Amino acid sequence: MMLNGRSVSRETQERLEHFATLFSKWAKTINLVAPSTLNEIWQRHIADSAQIFQLSPEPSKWIDLGSGGGFPGVVTAILLAELEDGWVHLVESNHKKAAFLRVALNETGARGSVHPLRIEQATHDLPGCQRVSARALADLNQLLSYSSDWMVETEARGFFHKGRDYRREVSEARSRWDFDLLEHQSVVEQDSVILEIRNLRRKDP
């Protein structure tokens, strides 16, 4: 199977297909993503989410914030299963969504665990990590605030999906933070990017 132009194993393909089936089933009863995008799960959600791991494909420890329907956290955890190393801590405070995420991880054999916590609590309860991810959660300034305990103290890298207005968000974030930025053009959505952020530091007041 090819995913964003890159080959994945038959076992990974089967895991992703099972995840897609579970997602479609659960999405009938709980709001996992915008209803208008349910018929585009492979391109709009799975392929889009896979880009994050494909930008950093080594076996790392991830923290995925606001994991919701499992994008990108479950997809990353499934791709890590192919490496038999690395781990994703999925943070989701909604208990119905957290229940779905647990089932998805268990039934696909993905390398991850679910933490039904508010993000503010997770910064105290979860161990350090090497990567932080989020998709459709908050503006960049807020994401950096959520992630700062991990990204400043452990020098983790952040990978954040953003849409066409991302330049404004970057400009606003730079008023509070210093960071190195790489912009990765999405191969799925023409107007979207993935922002890779390193060396995060809070500016002096």
Short mmCIF file of N, CA and C in Angstrom, two decimals, residues 2-163:
data_model
loop_
_atom_site.label_atom_id
_atom_site.label_comp_id
_atom_site.label_asym_id
_atom_site.label_seq_id
_atom_site.Cartn_x
_atom_site.Cartn_y
_atom_site.Cartn_z
N MET A 2 0.48 2.25 -0.78
CA MET A 2 1.17 3.54 -0.80
C MET A 2 0.36 4.54 0.02
N LEU A 3 1.03 5.28 0.87
CA LEU A 3 0.40 6.31 1.70
C LEU A 3 1.19 7.59 1.54
N ASN A 4 0.61 8.57 0.87
CA ASN A 4 1.31 9.81 0.54
C ASN A 4 2.59 9.53 -0.25
N GLY A 5 2.50 8.56 -1.14
CA GLY A 5 3.64 8.24 -1.99
C GLY A 5 4.70 7.38 -1.33
N ARG A 6 4.42 6.90 -0.12
CA ARG A 6 5.39 6.06 0.59
C ARG A 6 4.77 4.70 0.89
N SER A 7 5.58 3.66 0.78
CA SER A 7 5.08 2.31 0.96
C SER A 7 4.93 1.97 2.44
N VAL A 8 3.83 1.30 2.78
CA VAL A 8 3.66 0.74 4.12
C VAL A 8 3.37 -0.75 3.97
N SER A 9 3.62 -1.50 5.02
CA SER A 9 3.47 -2.95 4.96
C SER A 9 2.00 -3.36 4.87
N ARG A 10 1.79 -4.61 4.47
CA ARG A 10 0.43 -5.15 4.41
C ARG A 10 -0.21 -5.13 5.79
N GLU A 11 0.58 -5.43 6.83
CA GLU A 11 0.04 -5.43 8.19
C GLU A 11 -0.41 -4.03 8.60
N THR A 12 0.39 -3.02 8.25
CA THR A 12 0.00 -1.64 8.55
C THR A 12 -1.26 -1.27 7.80
N GLN A 13 -1.34 -1.66 6.55
CA GLN A 13 -2.54 -1.40 5.77
C GLN A 13 -3.77 -2.00 6.44
N GLU A 14 -3.65 -3.22 6.92
CA GLU A 14 -4.78 -3.88 7.57
C GLU A 14 -5.15 -3.16 8.86
N ARG A 15 -4.16 -2.70 9.60
CA ARG A 15 -4.43 -1.94 10.83
C ARG A 15 -5.18 -0.65 10.51
N LEU A 16 -4.72 0.06 9.49
CA LEU A 16 -5.38 1.32 9.10
C LEU A 16 -6.80 1.06 8.61
N GLU A 17 -6.99 -0.01 7.87
CA GLU A 17 -8.33 -0.33 7.38
C GLU A 17 -9.26 -0.67 8.54
N HIS A 18 -8.75 -1.40 9.53
CA HIS A 18 -9.57 -1.74 10.69
C HIS A 18 -9.89 -0.47 11.48
N PHE A 19 -8.92 0.41 11.62
CA PHE A 19 -9.17 1.69 12.30
C PHE A 19 -10.26 2.48 11.56
N ALA A 20 -10.19 2.54 10.24
CA ALA A 20 -11.20 3.26 9.46
C ALA A 20 -12.59 2.67 9.68
N THR A 21 -12.68 1.35 9.75
CA THR A 21 -13.96 0.69 10.00
C THR A 21 -14.50 1.04 11.38
N LEU A 22 -13.64 0.96 12.40
CA LEU A 22 -14.04 1.33 13.76
C LEU A 22 -14.48 2.79 13.82
N PHE A 23 -13.71 3.65 13.17
CA PHE A 23 -14.04 5.08 13.19
C PHE A 23 -15.43 5.31 12.60
N SER A 24 -15.70 4.71 11.46
CA SER A 24 -17.00 4.90 10.81
C SER A 24 -18.14 4.42 11.69
N LYS A 25 -17.91 3.31 12.40
CA LYS A 25 -18.94 2.77 13.29
C LYS A 25 -19.19 3.70 14.47
N TRP A 26 -18.14 4.13 15.13
CA TRP A 26 -18.29 4.98 16.31
C TRP A 26 -18.79 6.38 15.95
N ALA A 27 -18.42 6.86 14.77
CA ALA A 27 -18.82 8.22 14.36
C ALA A 27 -20.32 8.35 14.16
N LYS A 28 -21.03 7.24 14.09
CA LYS A 28 -22.48 7.28 13.96
C LYS A 28 -23.15 7.69 15.26
N THR A 29 -22.46 7.51 16.38
CA THR A 29 -23.07 7.79 17.68
C THR A 29 -22.38 8.91 18.46
N ILE A 30 -21.10 9.18 18.17
CA ILE A 30 -20.43 10.31 18.84
C ILE A 30 -19.74 11.16 17.79
N ASN A 31 -19.60 12.43 18.11
CA ASN A 31 -19.05 13.39 17.15
C ASN A 31 -17.52 13.34 17.17
N LEU A 32 -16.94 12.58 16.24
CA LEU A 32 -15.49 12.43 16.20
C LEU A 32 -14.82 13.45 15.30
N VAL A 33 -15.47 13.78 14.18
CA VAL A 33 -14.99 14.82 13.27
C VAL A 33 -16.21 15.52 12.69
N ALA A 34 -15.98 16.58 11.92
CA ALA A 34 -17.10 17.26 11.27
C ALA A 34 -17.85 16.27 10.37
N PRO A 35 -19.17 16.19 10.51
CA PRO A 35 -19.95 15.22 9.72
C PRO A 35 -19.71 15.33 8.22
N SER A 36 -19.43 16.54 7.74
CA SER A 36 -19.25 16.74 6.31
C SER A 36 -18.00 16.04 5.76
N THR A 37 -17.10 15.62 6.65
CA THR A 37 -15.85 14.99 6.20
C THR A 37 -15.83 13.48 6.42
N LEU A 38 -16.94 12.90 6.89
CA LEU A 38 -16.95 11.47 7.22
C LEU A 38 -16.69 10.59 6.00
N ASN A 39 -17.11 11.03 4.83
CA ASN A 39 -16.92 10.23 3.63
C ASN A 39 -15.53 10.37 3.03
N GLU A 40 -14.69 11.19 3.66
CA GLU A 40 -13.34 11.42 3.15
C GLU A 40 -12.29 10.94 4.14
N ILE A 41 -12.61 9.89 4.88
CA ILE A 41 -11.73 9.51 5.99
C ILE A 41 -10.31 9.19 5.54
N TRP A 42 -10.14 8.53 4.40
CA TRP A 42 -8.79 8.13 3.99
C TRP A 42 -7.94 9.33 3.61
N GLN A 43 -8.44 10.18 2.72
CA GLN A 43 -7.63 11.30 2.25
C GLN A 43 -7.62 12.44 3.25
N ARG A 44 -8.79 12.81 3.73
CA ARG A 44 -8.93 14.00 4.57
C ARG A 44 -8.35 13.79 5.96
N HIS A 45 -8.40 12.56 6.46
CA HIS A 45 -8.01 12.33 7.84
C HIS A 45 -6.81 11.38 8.00
N ILE A 46 -6.89 10.19 7.43
CA ILE A 46 -5.79 9.23 7.64
C ILE A 46 -4.53 9.67 6.90
N ALA A 47 -4.63 9.94 5.61
CA ALA A 47 -3.44 10.37 4.86
C ALA A 47 -2.90 11.69 5.39
N ASP A 48 -3.80 12.60 5.74
CA ASP A 48 -3.37 13.89 6.28
C ASP A 48 -2.62 13.70 7.59
N SER A 49 -3.13 12.84 8.45
CA SER A 49 -2.49 12.58 9.74
C SER A 49 -1.15 11.88 9.57
N ALA A 50 -1.06 10.97 8.60
CA ALA A 50 0.17 10.19 8.40
C ALA A 50 1.36 11.09 8.05
N GLN A 51 1.08 12.27 7.50
CA GLN A 51 2.18 13.16 7.14
C GLN A 51 3.07 13.51 8.32
N ILE A 52 2.47 13.64 9.50
CA ILE A 52 3.25 14.03 10.67
C ILE A 52 4.31 12.98 10.98
N PHE A 53 3.90 11.72 11.05
CA PHE A 53 4.88 10.67 11.30
C PHE A 53 5.90 10.60 10.18
N GLN A 54 5.45 10.77 8.95
CA GLN A 54 6.36 10.67 7.81
C GLN A 54 7.40 11.78 7.79
N LEU A 55 7.15 12.87 8.49
CA LEU A 55 8.15 13.92 8.62
C LEU A 55 9.18 13.60 9.71
N SER A 56 8.83 12.69 10.59
CA SER A 56 9.73 12.30 11.68
C SER A 56 9.55 10.81 11.95
N PRO A 57 10.02 9.96 11.03
CA PRO A 57 9.67 8.53 11.06
C PRO A 57 10.51 7.65 11.97
N GLU A 58 11.30 8.26 12.86
CA GLU A 58 12.07 7.44 13.79
C GLU A 58 11.20 7.03 14.98
N PRO A 59 11.57 6.01 15.71
CA PRO A 59 10.75 5.51 16.83
C PRO A 59 10.85 6.41 18.06
N SER A 60 10.02 7.45 18.08
CA SER A 60 10.07 8.45 19.14
C SER A 60 8.92 8.29 20.12
N LYS A 61 9.02 9.00 21.24
CA LYS A 61 7.93 9.09 22.19
C LYS A 61 7.15 10.37 21.87
N TRP A 62 5.86 10.21 21.55
CA TRP A 62 4.99 11.32 21.15
C TRP A 62 3.98 11.61 22.24
N ILE A 63 3.57 12.89 22.31
CA ILE A 63 2.37 13.27 23.04
C ILE A 63 1.45 13.96 22.04
N ASP A 64 0.25 13.41 21.88
CA ASP A 64 -0.73 13.95 20.94
C ASP A 64 -1.83 14.64 21.73
N LEU A 65 -2.02 15.93 21.49
CA LEU A 65 -2.94 16.74 22.29
C LEU A 65 -4.31 16.82 21.63
N GLY A 66 -5.36 16.65 22.44
CA GLY A 66 -6.71 16.72 21.91
C GLY A 66 -6.95 15.70 20.82
N SER A 67 -6.69 14.43 21.13
CA SER A 67 -6.64 13.39 20.10
C SER A 67 -7.97 13.13 19.41
N GLY A 68 -9.10 13.43 20.06
CA GLY A 68 -10.41 13.37 19.42
C GLY A 68 -10.69 12.05 18.74
N GLY A 69 -10.82 12.09 17.40
CA GLY A 69 -11.12 10.90 16.63
C GLY A 69 -9.91 10.06 16.28
N GLY A 70 -8.76 10.42 16.83
CA GLY A 70 -7.55 9.62 16.60
C GLY A 70 -6.62 10.18 15.55
N PHE A 71 -6.85 11.45 15.17
CA PHE A 71 -6.02 12.08 14.15
C PHE A 71 -5.23 13.23 14.77
N PRO A 72 -3.90 13.16 14.73
CA PRO A 72 -3.08 12.12 14.12
C PRO A 72 -2.65 10.99 15.06
N GLY A 73 -3.04 11.03 16.35
CA GLY A 73 -2.44 10.14 17.34
C GLY A 73 -2.53 8.66 17.05
N VAL A 74 -3.71 8.16 16.70
CA VAL A 74 -3.85 6.72 16.44
C VAL A 74 -3.09 6.34 15.17
N VAL A 75 -3.15 7.20 14.17
CA VAL A 75 -2.42 6.92 12.92
C VAL A 75 -0.92 6.83 13.19
N THR A 76 -0.39 7.75 13.98
CA THR A 76 1.02 7.70 14.36
C THR A 76 1.33 6.41 15.11
N ALA A 77 0.45 6.03 16.05
CA ALA A 77 0.66 4.81 16.84
C ALA A 77 0.64 3.56 15.97
N ILE A 78 -0.21 3.55 14.95
CA ILE A 78 -0.25 2.41 14.02
C ILE A 78 1.03 2.35 13.20
N LEU A 79 1.51 3.49 12.74
CA LEU A 79 2.74 3.50 11.95
C LEU A 79 3.96 3.12 12.80
N LEU A 80 3.94 3.47 14.08
CA LEU A 80 5.02 3.06 14.99
C LEU A 80 5.02 1.55 15.20
N ALA A 81 3.84 0.93 15.12
CA ALA A 81 3.77 -0.52 15.31
C ALA A 81 4.61 -1.26 14.28
N GLU A 82 4.73 -0.67 13.10
CA GLU A 82 5.55 -1.28 12.06
C GLU A 82 7.03 -1.29 12.46
N LEU A 83 7.42 -0.29 13.26
CA LEU A 83 8.81 -0.20 13.73
C LEU A 83 9.05 -1.02 14.99
N GLU A 84 7.95 -1.41 15.65
CA GLU A 84 8.03 -2.14 16.93
C GLU A 84 8.78 -1.35 17.99
N ASP A 85 8.63 -0.03 17.93
CA ASP A 85 9.30 0.84 18.90
C ASP A 85 8.58 2.19 18.87
N GLY A 86 8.88 3.03 19.88
CA GLY A 86 8.21 4.31 19.99
C GLY A 86 6.85 4.16 20.67
N TRP A 87 6.26 5.29 21.05
CA TRP A 87 4.99 5.27 21.77
C TRP A 87 4.27 6.61 21.60
N VAL A 88 2.93 6.57 21.62
CA VAL A 88 2.13 7.79 21.56
C VAL A 88 1.25 7.87 22.80
N HIS A 89 1.36 8.96 23.54
CA HIS A 89 0.45 9.26 24.65
C HIS A 89 -0.64 10.16 24.09
N LEU A 90 -1.87 9.64 24.01
CA LEU A 90 -2.99 10.39 23.46
C LEU A 90 -3.75 11.07 24.60
N VAL A 91 -3.84 12.39 24.54
CA VAL A 91 -4.50 13.17 25.59
C VAL A 91 -5.87 13.60 25.09
N GLU A 92 -6.92 13.13 25.73
CA GLU A 92 -8.29 13.47 25.31
C GLU A 92 -9.20 13.50 26.55
N SER A 93 -9.73 14.68 26.86
CA SER A 93 -10.51 14.84 28.09
C SER A 93 -11.96 14.35 27.95
N ASN A 94 -12.47 14.24 26.72
CA ASN A 94 -13.83 13.76 26.51
C ASN A 94 -13.85 12.23 26.69
N HIS A 95 -14.62 11.75 27.64
CA HIS A 95 -14.54 10.34 28.01
C HIS A 95 -15.10 9.42 26.93
N LYS A 96 -16.09 9.87 26.16
CA LYS A 96 -16.60 9.03 25.07
C LYS A 96 -15.55 8.89 23.98
N LYS A 97 -14.88 9.98 23.64
CA LYS A 97 -13.82 9.92 22.64
C LYS A 97 -12.64 9.10 23.16
N ALA A 98 -12.34 9.26 24.45
CA ALA A 98 -11.25 8.47 25.04
C ALA A 98 -11.56 6.98 24.97
N ALA A 99 -12.82 6.61 25.18
CA ALA A 99 -13.22 5.20 25.08
C ALA A 99 -13.00 4.68 23.66
N PHE A 100 -13.38 5.49 22.67
CA PHE A 100 -13.14 5.10 21.28
C PHE A 100 -11.65 4.92 21.02
N LEU A 101 -10.84 5.83 21.49
CA LEU A 101 -9.39 5.76 21.26
C LEU A 101 -8.81 4.48 21.87
N ARG A 102 -9.26 4.11 23.05
CA ARG A 102 -8.77 2.88 23.67
C ARG A 102 -9.10 1.66 22.81
N VAL A 103 -10.33 1.60 22.34
CA VAL A 103 -10.73 0.48 21.49
C VAL A 103 -9.89 0.46 20.21
N ALA A 104 -9.69 1.62 19.61
CA ALA A 104 -8.92 1.70 18.37
C ALA A 104 -7.49 1.22 18.57
N LEU A 105 -6.86 1.63 19.66
CA LEU A 105 -5.49 1.20 19.94
C LEU A 105 -5.44 -0.30 20.21
N ASN A 106 -6.36 -0.78 21.02
CA ASN A 106 -6.36 -2.20 21.38
C ASN A 106 -6.59 -3.10 20.18
N GLU A 107 -7.56 -2.74 19.35
CA GLU A 107 -7.94 -3.64 18.25
C GLU A 107 -6.98 -3.57 17.06
N THR A 108 -6.21 -2.50 16.96
CA THR A 108 -5.24 -2.40 15.86
C THR A 108 -3.84 -2.80 16.27
N GLY A 109 -3.62 -3.00 17.57
CA GLY A 109 -2.27 -3.31 18.04
C GLY A 109 -1.32 -2.15 17.92
N ALA A 110 -1.87 -0.93 17.95
CA ALA A 110 -1.05 0.27 17.82
C ALA A 110 -0.26 0.54 19.10
N ARG A 111 0.82 1.28 18.96
CA ARG A 111 1.71 1.56 20.09
C ARG A 111 1.32 2.90 20.73
N GLY A 112 0.34 2.82 21.63
CA GLY A 112 -0.11 4.04 22.29
C GLY A 112 -0.95 3.75 23.51
N SER A 113 -1.21 4.80 24.28
CA SER A 113 -2.08 4.72 25.44
C SER A 113 -2.87 6.01 25.54
N VAL A 114 -4.04 5.92 26.18
CA VAL A 114 -4.97 7.05 26.25
C VAL A 114 -4.96 7.63 27.66
N HIS A 115 -4.96 8.95 27.73
CA HIS A 115 -4.97 9.66 29.01
C HIS A 115 -6.16 10.60 29.02
N PRO A 116 -7.25 10.24 29.75
CA PRO A 116 -8.45 11.08 29.78
C PRO A 116 -8.27 12.27 30.71
N LEU A 117 -7.44 13.19 30.29
CA LEU A 117 -7.05 14.34 31.11
C LEU A 117 -7.24 15.64 30.34
N ARG A 118 -7.43 16.71 31.07
CA ARG A 118 -7.29 18.03 30.44
C ARG A 118 -5.81 18.25 30.14
N ILE A 119 -5.55 19.00 29.11
CA ILE A 119 -4.16 19.21 28.70
C ILE A 119 -3.35 19.84 29.82
N GLU A 120 -3.96 20.77 30.54
CA GLU A 120 -3.24 21.43 31.63
C GLU A 120 -2.79 20.43 32.69
N GLN A 121 -3.58 19.40 32.92
CA GLN A 121 -3.20 18.37 33.89
C GLN A 121 -2.15 17.43 33.30
N ALA A 122 -2.26 17.18 32.00
CA ALA A 122 -1.33 16.26 31.35
C ALA A 122 0.10 16.74 31.43
N THR A 123 0.30 18.05 31.41
CA THR A 123 1.66 18.56 31.48
C THR A 123 2.34 18.19 32.79
N HIS A 124 1.54 17.94 33.82
CA HIS A 124 2.11 17.53 35.11
C HIS A 124 2.19 16.01 35.26
N ASP A 125 1.27 15.31 34.60
CA ASP A 125 1.16 13.87 34.83
C ASP A 125 1.93 13.01 33.84
N LEU A 126 2.22 13.54 32.66
CA LEU A 126 2.88 12.72 31.64
C LEU A 126 4.38 12.96 31.63
N PRO A 127 5.12 11.93 31.29
CA PRO A 127 6.58 12.06 31.26
C PRO A 127 7.03 12.91 30.08
N GLY A 128 8.31 13.20 30.06
CA GLY A 128 8.87 13.94 28.94
C GLY A 128 8.69 13.19 27.63
N CYS A 129 8.83 13.90 26.54
CA CYS A 129 8.65 13.28 25.23
C CYS A 129 9.65 13.89 24.25
N GLN A 130 9.64 13.34 23.05
CA GLN A 130 10.50 13.86 21.98
C GLN A 130 9.73 14.60 20.90
N ARG A 131 8.42 14.33 20.80
CA ARG A 131 7.58 14.94 19.78
C ARG A 131 6.22 15.28 20.38
N VAL A 132 5.66 16.42 19.96
CA VAL A 132 4.31 16.83 20.34
C VAL A 132 3.52 17.07 19.06
N SER A 133 2.28 16.58 19.00
CA SER A 133 1.46 16.79 17.81
C SER A 133 0.07 17.26 18.21
N ALA A 134 -0.59 17.94 17.27
CA ALA A 134 -1.98 18.36 17.45
C ALA A 134 -2.55 18.70 16.08
N ARG A 135 -3.84 18.45 15.94
CA ARG A 135 -4.53 18.72 14.68
C ARG A 135 -5.91 19.29 14.99
N ALA A 136 -6.20 20.46 14.42
CA ALA A 136 -7.51 21.10 14.59
C ALA A 136 -7.88 21.28 16.06
N LEU A 137 -6.93 21.78 16.84
CA LEU A 137 -7.15 21.92 18.28
C LEU A 137 -7.24 23.38 18.73
N ALA A 138 -6.26 24.21 18.36
CA ALA A 138 -6.21 25.58 18.85
C ALA A 138 -5.27 26.38 17.96
N ASP A 139 -5.22 27.71 18.19
CA ASP A 139 -4.27 28.49 17.40
C ASP A 139 -2.85 28.22 17.90
N LEU A 140 -1.87 28.64 17.10
CA LEU A 140 -0.48 28.26 17.38
C LEU A 140 -0.01 28.78 18.73
N ASN A 141 -0.39 30.01 19.08
CA ASN A 141 0.04 30.57 20.35
C ASN A 141 -0.44 29.69 21.51
N GLN A 142 -1.69 29.23 21.44
CA GLN A 142 -2.23 28.37 22.49
C GLN A 142 -1.55 27.00 22.48
N LEU A 143 -1.28 26.47 21.29
CA LEU A 143 -0.61 25.18 21.20
C LEU A 143 0.78 25.23 21.83
N LEU A 144 1.48 26.32 21.61
CA LEU A 144 2.81 26.45 22.20
C LEU A 144 2.73 26.58 23.72
N SER A 145 1.69 27.26 24.19
CA SER A 145 1.48 27.36 25.63
C SER A 145 1.19 25.98 26.22
N TYR A 146 0.31 25.21 25.56
CA TYR A 146 0.02 23.84 26.01
C TYR A 146 1.29 22.98 26.03
N SER A 147 2.12 23.15 25.03
CA SER A 147 3.26 22.25 24.80
C SER A 147 4.54 22.68 25.49
N SER A 148 4.56 23.88 26.04
CA SER A 148 5.82 24.48 26.46
C SER A 148 6.55 23.67 27.54
N ASP A 149 5.81 23.05 28.45
CA ASP A 149 6.50 22.28 29.49
C ASP A 149 7.34 21.16 28.89
N TRP A 150 6.86 20.54 27.82
CA TRP A 150 7.64 19.49 27.17
C TRP A 150 8.68 20.08 26.21
N MET A 151 8.29 21.07 25.45
CA MET A 151 9.15 21.56 24.38
C MET A 151 10.30 22.42 24.88
N VAL A 152 10.10 23.11 26.00
CA VAL A 152 11.18 23.93 26.56
C VAL A 152 12.12 23.09 27.41
N GLU A 153 11.54 22.28 28.29
CA GLU A 153 12.37 21.56 29.25
C GLU A 153 13.08 20.36 28.63
N THR A 154 12.43 19.68 27.70
CA THR A 154 13.04 18.48 27.11
C THR A 154 13.45 18.70 25.66
N GLU A 155 13.22 19.90 25.14
CA GLU A 155 13.57 20.24 23.76
C GLU A 155 12.89 19.33 22.75
N ALA A 156 11.64 18.95 23.07
CA ALA A 156 10.84 18.18 22.12
C ALA A 156 10.51 19.06 20.92
N ARG A 157 10.23 18.42 19.80
CA ARG A 157 9.80 19.12 18.60
C ARG A 157 8.29 19.06 18.47
N GLY A 158 7.68 20.13 17.99
CA GLY A 158 6.25 20.17 17.78
C GLY A 158 5.90 20.05 16.31
N PHE A 159 4.83 19.30 16.02
CA PHE A 159 4.32 19.15 14.66
C PHE A 159 2.82 19.47 14.69
N PHE A 160 2.45 20.58 14.04
CA PHE A 160 1.09 21.08 14.14
C PHE A 160 0.50 21.34 12.75
N HIS A 161 -0.64 20.71 12.45
CA HIS A 161 -1.36 21.00 11.21
C HIS A 161 -1.95 22.40 11.28
N LYS A 162 -1.84 23.13 10.17
CA LYS A 162 -2.44 24.45 10.10
C LYS A 162 -2.98 24.71 8.70
N GLY A 163 -4.00 25.57 8.63
CA GLY A 163 -4.63 25.92 7.36
C GLY A 163 -4.07 27.19 6.77
#
